[in-house]
Every structure is written in C-alpha cells, then in structure tokens.
Coordinates of C-alpha atoms in Angstrom, one line a residue:
Chain A
M1 CA 122.8 104.9 92.4
L2 CA 120.4 102.2 91.2
F3 CA 122.4 99.4 89.6
N4 CA 119.9 99.1 86.8
S5 CA 120.1 102.8 85.8
I6 CA 122.0 104.8 83.1
P7 CA 124.2 106.7 85.5
F8 CA 125.5 103.6 87.1
L9 CA 126.1 101.9 83.9
A10 CA 128.2 104.9 82.8
F11 CA 130.1 104.9 86.0
F12 CA 130.7 101.1 86.0
I13 CA 131.8 101.0 82.3
L14 CA 134.4 103.7 82.9
F15 CA 135.4 102.1 86.2
F16 CA 135.8 98.6 84.6
F17 CA 138.1 99.9 81.9
F18 CA 140.3 101.9 84.2
Y19 CA 140.4 98.9 86.7
W20 CA 141.5 96.3 84.2
F21 CA 143.5 98.5 81.8
V22 CA 145.1 101.4 83.7
F23 CA 145.3 100.6 87.5
N24 CA 145.8 96.8 87.0
K25 CA 149.5 96.5 87.6
T26 CA 149.3 96.0 91.3
A27 CA 146.7 95.1 93.9
Q28 CA 147.4 98.6 95.6
G29 CA 146.6 100.3 92.3
Q30 CA 143.4 98.3 91.9
N31 CA 142.5 99.1 95.5
I32 CA 143.1 102.8 95.2
L33 CA 140.7 102.9 92.2
I34 CA 138.2 100.7 94.2
L35 CA 138.3 103.2 97.1
A36 CA 138.1 106.3 94.9
G37 CA 135.2 104.7 92.8
S38 CA 133.5 103.7 95.9
Y39 CA 133.5 107.2 97.2
V40 CA 132.3 108.7 93.9
F41 CA 129.6 106.0 94.0
Y42 CA 128.6 107.0 97.5
V43 CA 128.8 110.7 96.8
F44 CA 126.4 110.2 93.8
T45 CA 123.9 108.4 96.0
D46 CA 124.0 110.9 98.9
W47 CA 127.1 113.2 99.4
R48 CA 126.1 114.3 102.9
F49 CA 127.3 111.2 104.5
L50 CA 130.6 110.6 102.9
A51 CA 132.2 112.1 106.1
I52 CA 130.6 109.6 108.2
L53 CA 131.7 106.7 106.0
I54 CA 135.3 107.9 106.1
A55 CA 135.3 108.8 109.8
A56 CA 134.0 105.3 110.7
S57 CA 136.5 103.7 108.5
L58 CA 139.4 105.7 110.1
F59 CA 138.1 105.0 113.5
N60 CA 137.9 101.3 113.2
Y61 CA 141.2 101.1 111.2
L62 CA 143.0 102.8 114.0
A63 CA 141.1 100.8 116.7
G64 CA 142.3 97.6 114.8
I65 CA 145.8 98.5 115.0
G66 CA 145.5 99.6 118.5
M67 CA 144.1 96.3 119.5
V68 CA 146.9 94.3 118.0
R69 CA 149.8 96.7 119.2
S70 CA 148.8 96.7 122.8
H71 CA 147.4 93.7 124.7
R72 CA 146.5 95.8 127.5
H73 CA 144.2 98.1 125.5
R74 CA 142.7 95.4 123.4
K75 CA 139.4 95.0 125.3
W76 CA 138.5 98.5 125.8
L77 CA 139.4 99.4 122.1
L78 CA 137.0 96.7 121.1
W79 CA 134.3 98.1 123.4
L80 CA 135.0 101.5 121.9
G81 CA 134.6 100.1 118.5
M82 CA 131.3 98.5 119.5
I83 CA 130.2 101.8 121.0
Q84 CA 131.0 103.6 117.8
G85 CA 129.3 101.2 115.8
I86 CA 126.0 100.5 117.8
G87 CA 126.1 104.2 118.8
S88 CA 126.2 105.6 115.4
L89 CA 123.3 103.3 114.4
I90 CA 121.5 104.5 117.5
I91 CA 122.1 108.0 116.8
F92 CA 121.3 108.0 113.1
K93 CA 118.6 105.3 112.9
Y94 CA 117.1 104.9 116.4
F95 CA 117.3 108.1 118.3
N96 CA 114.0 109.5 117.0
F97 CA 112.4 106.2 117.5
F98 CA 113.5 106.0 121.2
I99 CA 112.6 109.6 121.9
G100 CA 109.3 109.4 120.0
S101 CA 108.4 106.3 121.9
F102 CA 109.4 107.7 125.2
N103 CA 107.5 110.8 124.4
E104 CA 104.4 108.7 123.8
I105 CA 104.6 107.1 127.1
L106 CA 105.0 110.5 128.7
T107 CA 101.7 111.8 126.8
R108 CA 99.9 108.6 127.8
L109 CA 100.9 109.2 131.4
H110 CA 99.6 112.8 130.8
L111 CA 103.1 114.3 131.4
A112 CA 103.4 117.6 129.4
F113 CA 107.2 117.3 129.0
N114 CA 108.4 116.0 125.7
F115 CA 111.8 115.5 124.4
Q116 CA 113.0 117.2 121.3
L117 CA 113.5 114.9 118.2
L118 CA 116.7 115.3 116.4
S119 CA 116.3 116.1 112.7
V120 CA 118.7 113.4 111.6
I121 CA 118.6 111.7 108.4
V122 CA 119.8 108.1 108.1
P123 CA 123.1 107.8 106.2
V124 CA 122.7 105.4 103.2
G125 CA 124.2 102.0 103.8
I126 CA 124.9 102.6 107.5
S127 CA 123.5 99.4 108.6
F128 CA 125.7 97.6 106.1
F129 CA 129.0 99.2 106.6
T130 CA 128.7 99.4 110.3
F131 CA 128.3 95.7 110.5
R132 CA 131.5 95.3 108.3
T133 CA 133.5 97.4 110.7
M134 CA 132.0 95.7 113.9
S135 CA 132.7 92.2 112.5
Y136 CA 136.4 93.3 111.8
L137 CA 137.2 94.3 115.4
L138 CA 135.3 91.4 116.8
D139 CA 137.4 89.1 114.6
I140 CA 140.6 90.7 115.6
D141 CA 139.6 90.2 119.2
K142 CA 139.0 86.3 118.6
G143 CA 142.3 86.1 116.7
K144 CA 140.4 85.2 113.4
I145 CA 142.0 88.1 111.4
K146 CA 145.2 90.2 111.8
A147 CA 144.6 94.0 111.9
S148 CA 145.0 95.6 108.5
T149 CA 148.1 97.8 108.1
N150 CA 147.1 99.0 104.7
W151 CA 144.5 101.7 105.0
V152 CA 143.6 101.6 101.3
S153 CA 142.6 98.0 101.6
F154 CA 140.6 98.4 104.9
F155 CA 138.8 101.6 103.7
G156 CA 138.1 99.8 100.5
Y157 CA 136.6 96.8 102.5
V158 CA 134.2 99.1 104.3
A159 CA 133.0 101.1 101.3
F160 CA 133.2 98.5 98.5
F161 CA 130.7 99.9 96.2
P162 CA 128.9 96.8 94.9
S163 CA 127.8 95.9 98.5
L164 CA 128.0 99.3 100.0
L165 CA 124.3 100.2 99.8
S166 CA 122.4 96.8 100.5
G167 CA 125.1 94.3 101.2
P168 CA 125.8 91.4 101.2
I169 CA 127.8 91.8 104.4
D170 CA 131.2 90.3 103.7
R171 CA 133.3 89.6 106.8
A172 CA 136.7 91.2 106.9
R173 CA 138.3 87.8 107.3
T174 CA 137.1 86.5 103.9
F175 CA 137.2 89.9 102.0
I176 CA 140.4 91.8 103.0
P177 CA 142.5 89.0 101.8
Q178 CA 140.9 89.2 98.5
L179 CA 141.9 92.8 98.4
E180 CA 145.4 92.1 99.3
K181 CA 145.8 89.7 96.3
H182 CA 146.4 91.1 92.9
R183 CA 143.4 90.4 90.8
K184 CA 143.8 89.0 87.3
F185 CA 141.0 89.1 84.8
N186 CA 139.3 85.7 84.5
Y187 CA 137.1 85.5 81.5
E188 CA 135.0 82.5 82.9
V189 CA 134.4 84.2 86.1
A190 CA 133.7 87.7 84.5
S191 CA 131.0 86.0 82.1
D192 CA 129.4 84.2 84.9
G193 CA 129.3 87.6 86.7
M194 CA 127.5 89.1 83.7
R195 CA 124.9 86.3 83.7
Q196 CA 124.3 86.7 87.4
I197 CA 123.8 90.3 86.8
L198 CA 121.5 89.6 84.1
W199 CA 119.4 87.2 86.2
G200 CA 119.4 89.9 89.0
V201 CA 118.1 92.6 86.7
F202 CA 115.4 90.0 85.4
K203 CA 114.3 89.4 89.0
K204 CA 114.2 93.1 89.8
V205 CA 112.8 94.6 86.8
V206 CA 110.4 91.9 85.5
V207 CA 109.3 90.1 88.6
A208 CA 109.8 92.6 91.8
D209 CA 108.6 95.8 89.9
N210 CA 105.5 94.1 88.4
C211 CA 104.7 92.5 91.8
A212 CA 105.2 95.8 93.4
I213 CA 102.4 97.4 91.2
I214 CA 99.9 94.8 92.5
A215 CA 101.0 95.0 96.2
N216 CA 101.1 98.7 96.2
G217 CA 97.7 98.9 94.7
I218 CA 96.3 96.5 97.3
F219 CA 98.1 97.8 100.3
S220 CA 97.2 101.5 99.6
N221 CA 93.6 100.5 99.4
Y222 CA 93.3 97.6 101.8
L223 CA 90.3 99.0 103.9
E224 CA 88.1 98.9 101.0
L225 CA 89.1 95.3 99.9
P226 CA 88.0 91.8 100.9
G227 CA 90.4 89.4 102.7
S228 CA 90.9 87.6 99.5
S229 CA 92.5 90.6 97.9
L230 CA 94.5 91.3 101.0
L231 CA 95.9 87.7 100.7
I232 CA 96.9 88.5 97.2
G233 CA 98.5 91.6 98.3
A234 CA 100.6 89.9 100.9
F235 CA 101.5 87.1 98.5
F236 CA 102.9 89.5 95.8
Y237 CA 104.6 91.7 98.3
T238 CA 106.4 88.6 99.6
I239 CA 107.4 87.6 96.0
Q240 CA 108.5 91.4 95.4
M241 CA 110.7 91.3 98.5
Y242 CA 112.5 88.2 97.4
A243 CA 112.8 89.1 93.8
D244 CA 114.0 92.6 94.6
F245 CA 116.5 91.8 97.4
S246 CA 117.9 88.6 95.8
G247 CA 117.9 90.4 92.4
Y248 CA 120.0 93.3 94.0
S249 CA 122.2 90.8 95.7
D250 CA 122.7 88.8 92.4
M251 CA 123.8 92.1 90.8
A252 CA 126.2 93.0 93.5
I253 CA 127.7 89.6 93.4
G254 CA 128.0 89.6 89.5
I255 CA 129.6 93.0 89.7
G256 CA 132.0 91.6 92.1
K257 CA 132.9 88.8 89.9
L258 CA 133.4 91.3 87.0
L259 CA 136.2 92.9 89.3
G260 CA 137.7 89.5 90.5
F261 CA 136.0 89.3 93.8
N262 CA 134.0 86.6 95.5
I263 CA 131.3 88.2 97.5
T264 CA 129.5 86.2 100.0
P265 CA 125.9 84.8 98.9
N266 CA 122.9 86.1 100.3
F267 CA 120.2 83.9 99.1
D268 CA 119.8 80.2 98.6
N269 CA 116.2 79.6 97.3
P270 CA 114.6 80.4 100.6
F271 CA 111.1 79.5 99.4
F272 CA 112.2 75.9 99.1
A273 CA 112.7 75.7 102.8
Q274 CA 110.5 73.4 104.8
N275 CA 110.7 75.1 108.2
I276 CA 111.6 78.5 109.6
A277 CA 115.1 77.6 110.6
E278 CA 115.8 76.3 107.1
F279 CA 114.2 79.5 105.7
W280 CA 116.7 81.7 107.8
R281 CA 119.7 79.7 106.5
K282 CA 118.5 80.7 103.0
W283 CA 117.3 84.4 103.4
H284 CA 119.6 87.3 103.8
I285 CA 122.3 84.8 104.6
S286 CA 125.1 87.3 105.3
L287 CA 123.0 89.1 107.9
T288 CA 121.7 86.0 109.6
S289 CA 125.1 84.5 109.7
W290 CA 126.5 87.7 111.2
L291 CA 124.0 87.9 114.0
T292 CA 124.2 84.1 114.5
E293 CA 128.1 84.3 115.1
Y294 CA 128.2 87.4 117.1
V295 CA 124.9 87.5 119.0
F296 CA 123.1 84.0 118.9
T297 CA 126.0 81.7 119.6
P298 CA 127.4 83.6 122.5
L299 CA 123.8 84.2 124.0
S300 CA 122.8 80.5 123.5
I301 CA 126.1 79.5 125.2
S302 CA 125.4 81.7 128.1
F303 CA 121.8 80.4 128.3
R304 CA 122.7 76.9 127.9
N305 CA 121.8 75.7 131.3
M306 CA 118.2 77.1 131.0
G307 CA 117.4 74.2 128.6
K308 CA 114.9 74.8 125.7
G309 CA 113.7 78.1 127.4
G310 CA 117.1 79.4 127.3
L311 CA 117.4 78.5 123.5
C312 CA 114.1 80.0 122.8
L313 CA 115.2 83.3 124.7
A314 CA 118.4 83.4 122.6
I315 CA 116.5 82.9 119.3
I316 CA 113.8 85.5 120.2
I317 CA 116.5 88.1 121.0
N318 CA 118.4 87.3 117.9
F319 CA 115.4 87.6 115.5
T320 CA 114.1 90.8 117.3
L321 CA 117.5 92.2 116.5
V322 CA 117.0 91.1 112.9
G323 CA 114.0 93.1 113.0
I324 CA 115.4 96.1 114.7
W325 CA 118.4 96.1 112.3
H326 CA 115.9 97.0 109.5
G327 CA 114.9 100.1 111.2
A328 CA 113.5 102.2 113.9
S329 CA 109.9 101.0 114.0
W330 CA 107.7 98.8 116.0
T331 CA 106.6 97.2 112.8
Y332 CA 110.3 95.9 112.2
I333 CA 110.6 94.9 115.9
A334 CA 107.3 93.0 115.4
F335 CA 108.5 91.3 112.3
G336 CA 111.6 90.0 113.9
F337 CA 109.9 88.9 117.1
L338 CA 107.3 87.0 115.2
H339 CA 110.1 85.1 113.4
G340 CA 111.7 84.3 116.8
C341 CA 108.4 83.0 118.1
Y342 CA 108.0 80.9 114.9
F343 CA 111.0 79.0 116.1
I344 CA 109.6 78.0 119.5
P345 CA 107.5 74.9 118.2
L346 CA 110.7 73.7 116.4
I347 CA 112.9 74.0 119.4
L348 CA 110.3 72.4 121.6
K349 CA 109.8 69.4 119.4
E350 CA 113.5 69.3 118.6
S351 CA 112.8 69.1 114.9
M352 CA 115.0 71.9 113.6
N353 CA 116.9 69.8 111.1
K354 CA 115.2 66.6 110.8
K355 CA 113.6 67.1 107.5
K356 CA 115.5 66.2 104.4
K357 CA 116.3 69.3 102.3
I358 CA 114.2 69.3 99.2
D359 CA 116.7 71.1 97.0
S360 CA 119.6 69.0 98.0
N361 CA 118.5 65.6 96.6
K362 CA 118.0 64.7 93.0
Q363 CA 114.3 63.4 93.5
N364 CA 111.3 65.5 93.2
P365 CA 109.8 66.6 96.5
S366 CA 107.2 64.5 98.2
L367 CA 103.7 65.9 99.0
T368 CA 104.5 66.2 102.5
Q369 CA 107.7 68.2 101.7
L370 CA 105.5 70.4 99.4
L371 CA 103.0 71.0 102.1
N372 CA 105.9 72.0 104.5
V373 CA 107.1 74.5 101.8
I374 CA 103.7 76.0 101.5
K375 CA 103.3 76.2 105.3
T376 CA 106.6 78.0 105.6
F377 CA 105.9 80.3 103.0
A378 CA 102.5 81.2 104.5
L379 CA 104.2 81.9 107.9
V380 CA 106.7 84.2 106.2
M381 CA 104.2 85.9 104.0
L382 CA 102.1 86.9 107.0
T383 CA 105.2 88.6 108.6
F384 CA 105.6 90.6 105.5
V385 CA 102.5 92.5 106.2
V386 CA 103.7 93.9 109.3
F387 CA 107.1 94.5 107.8
R388 CA 105.6 96.6 105.0
S389 CA 103.1 98.4 107.3
E390 CA 103.9 102.0 108.5
K391 CA 102.2 101.4 111.9
L392 CA 101.3 98.3 114.0
S393 CA 97.6 99.4 114.0
E394 CA 97.6 99.3 110.2
A395 CA 99.0 95.8 110.2
W396 CA 96.6 94.8 112.7
R397 CA 93.7 96.0 110.7
Y398 CA 95.1 94.3 107.7
Y399 CA 95.3 91.0 109.5
K400 CA 91.7 91.5 110.8
I401 CA 90.4 91.9 107.4
L402 CA 92.5 89.1 106.0
F403 CA 91.3 86.6 108.6
S404 CA 87.6 87.6 108.2
E405 CA 85.1 85.9 106.2
S406 CA 85.8 88.0 103.3
L407 CA 88.8 85.7 102.8
I408 CA 86.7 83.4 101.1
S409 CA 85.0 85.8 98.8
M410 CA 85.8 86.7 95.3
P411 CA 88.9 88.9 95.2
V412 CA 88.7 92.4 93.7
I413 CA 91.3 92.8 91.2
A414 CA 91.9 96.2 89.7
D415 CA 93.9 95.0 86.7
K416 CA 93.6 91.3 86.0
V417 CA 96.2 91.5 83.1
I418 CA 99.0 92.5 85.3
V419 CA 98.2 89.8 87.8
M420 CA 98.3 87.2 85.1
K421 CA 101.7 88.7 83.9
A422 CA 103.1 88.8 87.4
V423 CA 102.1 85.1 88.0
L424 CA 103.8 84.2 84.7
F425 CA 106.9 86.0 85.6
L426 CA 107.1 84.6 89.2
L427 CA 106.6 81.1 87.8
L428 CA 109.4 81.6 85.3
M429 CA 111.7 82.8 88.1
F430 CA 110.8 79.9 90.4
I431 CA 110.9 77.2 87.8
T432 CA 114.3 78.5 86.7
E433 CA 115.6 78.7 90.2
W434 CA 114.3 75.1 90.9
L435 CA 115.9 73.6 87.8
Q436 CA 119.0 75.5 88.7
R437 CA 119.0 74.7 92.5
G438 CA 122.5 73.3 92.5
Q439 CA 124.0 76.4 90.9
Q440 CA 125.0 79.8 92.2
H441 CA 122.3 81.6 90.3
G442 CA 119.6 81.1 87.7
L443 CA 121.6 81.7 84.6
A444 CA 124.6 79.4 85.5
L445 CA 123.4 77.1 82.7
V446 CA 126.1 74.4 83.3
S447 CA 123.8 71.6 82.4
I448 CA 123.0 72.8 79.0
K449 CA 125.5 71.4 76.5
Y450 CA 124.8 73.5 73.4
P451 CA 126.3 77.0 73.5
V452 CA 123.6 78.2 70.9
L453 CA 120.8 77.3 73.3
R454 CA 122.5 79.0 76.3
S455 CA 123.1 82.1 74.2
G456 CA 119.4 81.8 73.1
I457 CA 118.3 81.8 76.6
Y458 CA 120.5 84.8 77.7
L459 CA 119.1 86.7 74.7
T460 CA 115.5 85.8 75.7
V461 CA 116.1 87.1 79.3
V462 CA 117.5 90.3 77.9
F463 CA 114.4 90.6 75.6
L464 CA 112.0 90.0 78.4
I465 CA 113.7 92.6 80.5
I466 CA 113.4 95.2 77.8
W467 CA 109.8 94.2 76.9
L468 CA 108.2 93.3 80.2
G469 CA 110.3 95.4 82.7
A470 CA 107.8 97.6 84.6
G471 CA 108.0 101.1 83.3
S472 CA 109.1 103.0 86.4
A473 CA 112.5 101.9 87.9
S474 CA 111.7 101.7 91.4
Q475 CA 114.3 102.1 94.2
F476 CA 115.5 98.9 95.8
I477 CA 113.6 98.0 98.9
Y478 CA 116.8 97.4 100.9
F479 CA 118.4 100.7 100.2
R480 CA 116.6 102.3 102.9
F481 CA 118.3 100.1 105.6
Chain B
M1 CA 140.1 58.1 129.4
D2 CA 141.7 57.4 126.1
R3 CA 141.2 59.7 123.1
A4 CA 139.5 57.1 121.0
N5 CA 137.1 56.2 123.6
I6 CA 136.3 60.0 124.1
L7 CA 135.7 60.3 120.2
K8 CA 133.4 57.3 120.4
Q9 CA 131.3 58.7 123.1
V10 CA 131.0 62.1 121.3
N11 CA 130.1 60.3 118.2
D12 CA 127.2 58.6 120.0
I13 CA 126.1 61.9 121.5
F14 CA 126.0 63.4 117.8
L15 CA 124.0 60.3 116.6
E16 CA 121.6 60.8 119.4
V17 CA 121.3 64.7 119.1
L18 CA 121.3 65.0 115.2
D19 CA 119.2 62.0 114.8
D20 CA 121.6 60.7 112.1
E21 CA 122.3 57.0 112.2
D22 CA 125.1 57.1 109.5
L23 CA 127.3 59.8 111.0
V24 CA 130.9 58.8 111.7
L25 CA 133.1 61.6 113.3
S26 CA 136.7 62.1 112.5
D27 CA 139.2 64.7 113.9
E28 CA 139.2 66.9 110.9
M29 CA 135.4 67.2 110.5
T30 CA 133.9 70.5 110.8
A31 CA 130.4 71.8 111.3
S32 CA 130.0 72.6 107.8
E33 CA 130.6 69.1 106.7
V34 CA 127.9 67.5 108.9
E35 CA 124.5 68.1 107.4
D36 CA 122.5 69.0 110.6
W37 CA 125.2 70.4 112.7
D38 CA 124.3 74.1 112.9
S39 CA 124.1 76.8 115.6
L40 CA 120.9 75.7 117.0
N41 CA 121.9 72.0 117.4
H42 CA 125.6 73.0 118.4
I43 CA 124.4 74.1 121.9
Q44 CA 122.4 70.9 122.4
L45 CA 125.6 69.0 121.4
V46 CA 127.7 71.0 124.0
V47 CA 125.1 70.6 126.8
A48 CA 125.0 66.8 126.1
I49 CA 128.8 66.6 126.1
E50 CA 129.1 68.5 129.3
R51 CA 126.5 66.2 130.9
Q52 CA 128.1 63.1 129.7
F53 CA 131.7 63.9 130.7
R54 CA 130.7 65.8 133.8
I55 CA 132.8 68.8 132.6
R56 CA 132.1 72.6 132.1
F57 CA 133.5 74.5 129.2
S58 CA 134.1 78.1 129.2
S59 CA 132.4 80.3 126.5
K60 CA 135.7 81.0 125.0
E61 CA 136.5 77.3 124.7
I62 CA 133.3 76.5 123.1
Q63 CA 133.9 79.2 120.5
S64 CA 137.4 78.1 119.8
W65 CA 136.8 74.7 118.4
A66 CA 137.6 74.6 114.7
N67 CA 136.9 71.0 114.2
V68 CA 135.8 67.8 116.1
G69 CA 139.5 67.0 117.0
E70 CA 139.9 70.3 118.9
L71 CA 136.6 69.5 120.7
V72 CA 137.9 66.1 121.7
N73 CA 141.3 67.6 122.8
C74 CA 139.4 70.1 124.9
I75 CA 137.4 67.2 126.7
Q76 CA 140.5 65.3 127.2
S77 CA 142.4 68.2 128.8
K78 CA 139.4 69.0 131.1
Q79 CA 139.3 65.4 132.2
R80 CA 143.0 65.5 133.0
D81 CA 142.4 68.7 135.0
I82 CA 139.7 66.7 137.1
V83 CA 142.0 63.8 137.7
D84 CA 144.8 66.3 138.8
K85 CA 142.6 68.1 141.1
E86 CA 141.5 64.9 142.7
F87 CA 145.0 63.7 143.1
D88 CA 146.0 67.2 144.7
Y89 CA 143.0 66.5 147.1
L90 CA 144.2 63.2 148.1
I91 CA 147.7 64.2 149.0

C-alpha cells in the first residue's frame, strides 16, 4: 500500500482509533494490534508472501531463544540464522541473477548446457525485514540485546508496517524496548509526526513525482538526445531519488510518531555533504550504519595490517554490498562498486573528516565548501545513471553521450514548463531543508514564534500538494528492494 | 605504565589521527561525542595505538569498547600481560 493513497489512509485512520482507544490499555494489547495491522497491511500489498514473513519471524524468534538458552549451540544457531537470512535473499532476489550470469558465461564459452531459471518473485520488503532479523541475532551474539521471550513483540518488530516495505531499518536493540513499553499518547509528538508526514508527502508528490516526469522522458529517449539533455535527466533523477526515498522515510517516521514510536532517521540532508564519506553518513543512514557495524567494521579490523590498501578493500566490499542489497543486477553492483572507489582518494589522502561540516555551523558556507558540495553531488549523480539503467550497456551508452561534445549544446527539453516547475519545487525543498538543517525534518518550525505563521505554512504546503502534485501517484522507488 | 600516562598517550594519538588540536579525551567519552571519530578513522586509531604500545588487540576486544575508558583499560591489561609474560620468562 502506498502511504499517500486512499486505501492506506482508510486503513490507518481505523488503525489509529483502535490503537489509542480500544487496544490502548497495555503494551501487549497495543502490540497485538500492531502485529495484526502489519499483517493486514502486508496482505494488502502482496498476500502471497505473508507465509514467508511469518516463517522468517518464527525462525529467528526461536533461534534467538535457543542462542541464549544454550551457550553450546549459540554459534551454530547464529550461523543458521545468517544462512536463513542471506539464503532467503539469495533464493528470492539473487538466484536468477546468478544462474542467468552463469548461463551467459556458458553461452560465451559455446557450451550448450543452460541451467533452469526459477520463476521466483521477490517478496515485498524482504531486504528490509531480513536485515532486521539478522541484526537481532548478531546483537544477541554480541550481548547487545537479550533474546525476546514475547513473540508478539518480536514478530511486531519484524513486520512493523510503517517501516516494513522500505525501511528505515531499525535495530532490535533500539526498537524492541520501545515495543515492550506501554505507549501513551503524546500530543506534541503526534503533531510533530503529522508535520513530518506532510513534509514527506510534499517531497514525494510535489518534488519527486514531477522530477520523475522529466527524468523518465529523457531516460526513455536518451539515444536521440544531446549530452546536455542527458545531464538534465541525470540531475532530475537524482533529485527524484532523494525526494522519493527521504519523503517516504519521513512518512514512515511520522507515522511511527503518531503511534508513539521513535523510528531511526534515514536521511540528514545528504546533498549538503562535502565528500563521499560525509554523503554516506547522511544517505540511507539505517542501511549504511547496518553494513558499517556488521560488515565494514569486522572487515577493516581483519585487514588493519594491510594499511590503506586494506581499508580501501574493506570499503569497496562494503559498498559493493550496498549495491547488491538493492537487487540482482550488474547495474546495482556497479553502482555500489563505484561508490566504494570514490572513497579511495579520500583514504589515500587521509582527508575523510577534515572538512568542517557546512550544516553544523551557524555561518554560511564558504565558496570552497560550496564547490565541494557541488563536486560531491556530481559524483553521486553520475552513479545514479547506472543505478537507473536496466543494463550496463545502456548506462555505458548514456555516459558516452553525456560526456561527448553534445554536452555543451542546447538541451532538448520536451516540456519547458514542467522543468521550470520542477526547479521551483526542488529549490523550495532545499531552501526549506537548509533553513531547517538543525531540525529533524523540514516542517519542524521551532524557530517560528507565531503559531499563525506556522499554521499558514502548513496550510500552504497542503495546498501545494493538492494543486501541484503530479497527477499519477507513482509507486515509491524503494518498494521494489 | 600508569593509567593517566596511557590516557595521555592515547589522547596524543587521537590528536594526530583526527587532526583535531582541541580534543581532550575523558574516560566516559564515546565515538559519537567526538566529531571526527567514525568507522573509517576508528581503524586508523586502533592501528596507531597498537603500534605505540606494541600490543595486539583481538577483533572481539576492539568491538567491545563502549568508551575511551574501556579502551584504556584494555591497553593497561594488555601491558600487564606482557610484563607478566616477561617475568615468567625470567624465572
């Protein structure tokens, strides 16, 4: 279910009233409703995979208890859990990719034998809930969390509907304790949640969906267009990615606040970053921090005597995994690998952290800092071309045209009006997020003293959403991961 | 080596690796409180500390430190192990 859709609205309004008025007496009651509601939500999205979600929850719940009950069995239960998690990702997401690639190699070697592809469809949200369950077992192993003995809480953690389909990926150690506490309605938090949802909807419907129209038009026709148009396409796709995914995350976090939960943030103004390391501390934070904790840190520790080469290797492996996490495609792998490579100059020059962050100090950024921001944006924008492409060969052709002499020719723009609109909207978004850079989201208008002015702003945003929202409600990009 | 001395040496290593002249470490400080202390710099810090004190941490030890104090304790206990081993050797 799309958050900005009538079915979800109907579901959530019903859910909200039952949650705070009927099931509100105990934490257990609230959690039973959360679990039931999350499964209803999942069934509405795609009923075929509910069994997988439940099976994964049951398996990891029992594994967690087993790990704590028996010290002897702890390690192999952990391994079993990792195999279940990675295994299910491999089977559902990557099996056809491996077999397909293998078949291609066989064909290239002129061998007639080909392996059969499975007709498997990817269960919705599997990348997200699998990372939740894996972090649970890993944290039990490290002693960071006790195994849950309340299956309702644990299953609710795995299936929590605001974050089920596209994250943020909350760790069990920060989220399960929240489930175990009885939530009391807090008006301030709930109103802030509403504002965050509003901001998320604005980003998705006004910014992302309008940028999508431009990007789709250019990407679907890129062979006929000059490099300058392709640059515009890459630019708007990058903005679309940010607005879509951060908008969705804001909605998820806002919905969490309405229910009394503190969901982990996913974005922190990534386009204000001055280098790629800072960018990844601000983009898809819950995934990056997951991989940093469970992959990069152990790897970098093992490789520490290999000097800078070891660090580079660890980073490249880590970010290639970021790419692979998105899906079974060479384009995603290339995306991740490119980002890993972007770190190499930073690591070699030891300048990962030396720049003063532009959004933490009160002064306006200097010219050098602005140039760094533009440089970082450009690097990221280029990787989104391959991210979006169906095949590496397409991305390659796109880059070739982009970097040809037609880059300095006049761009061919099908609809100038929509480009102007999109530029206006994205400026509105970035200026707001710049002014609000100390806050959790764009509409936490703490610094505006007059309630009338704040209300006026909220109403304006609602109006803009209704008036300017792109006609077709398009699916969130990250639903397919 | 006494604890204060270890903390001072660790502080110097941090100043050097993080290129931050104003940093003063205390036992309770965690990575989230030190602006440039993140996963990329963390491993540089570990390597520099291992070199300085001529010790080797296990992976488990490195991932177990919750704050600067625990890191310093770990260094101290590793040094004690070395001294004990040398003493055993002498006997």
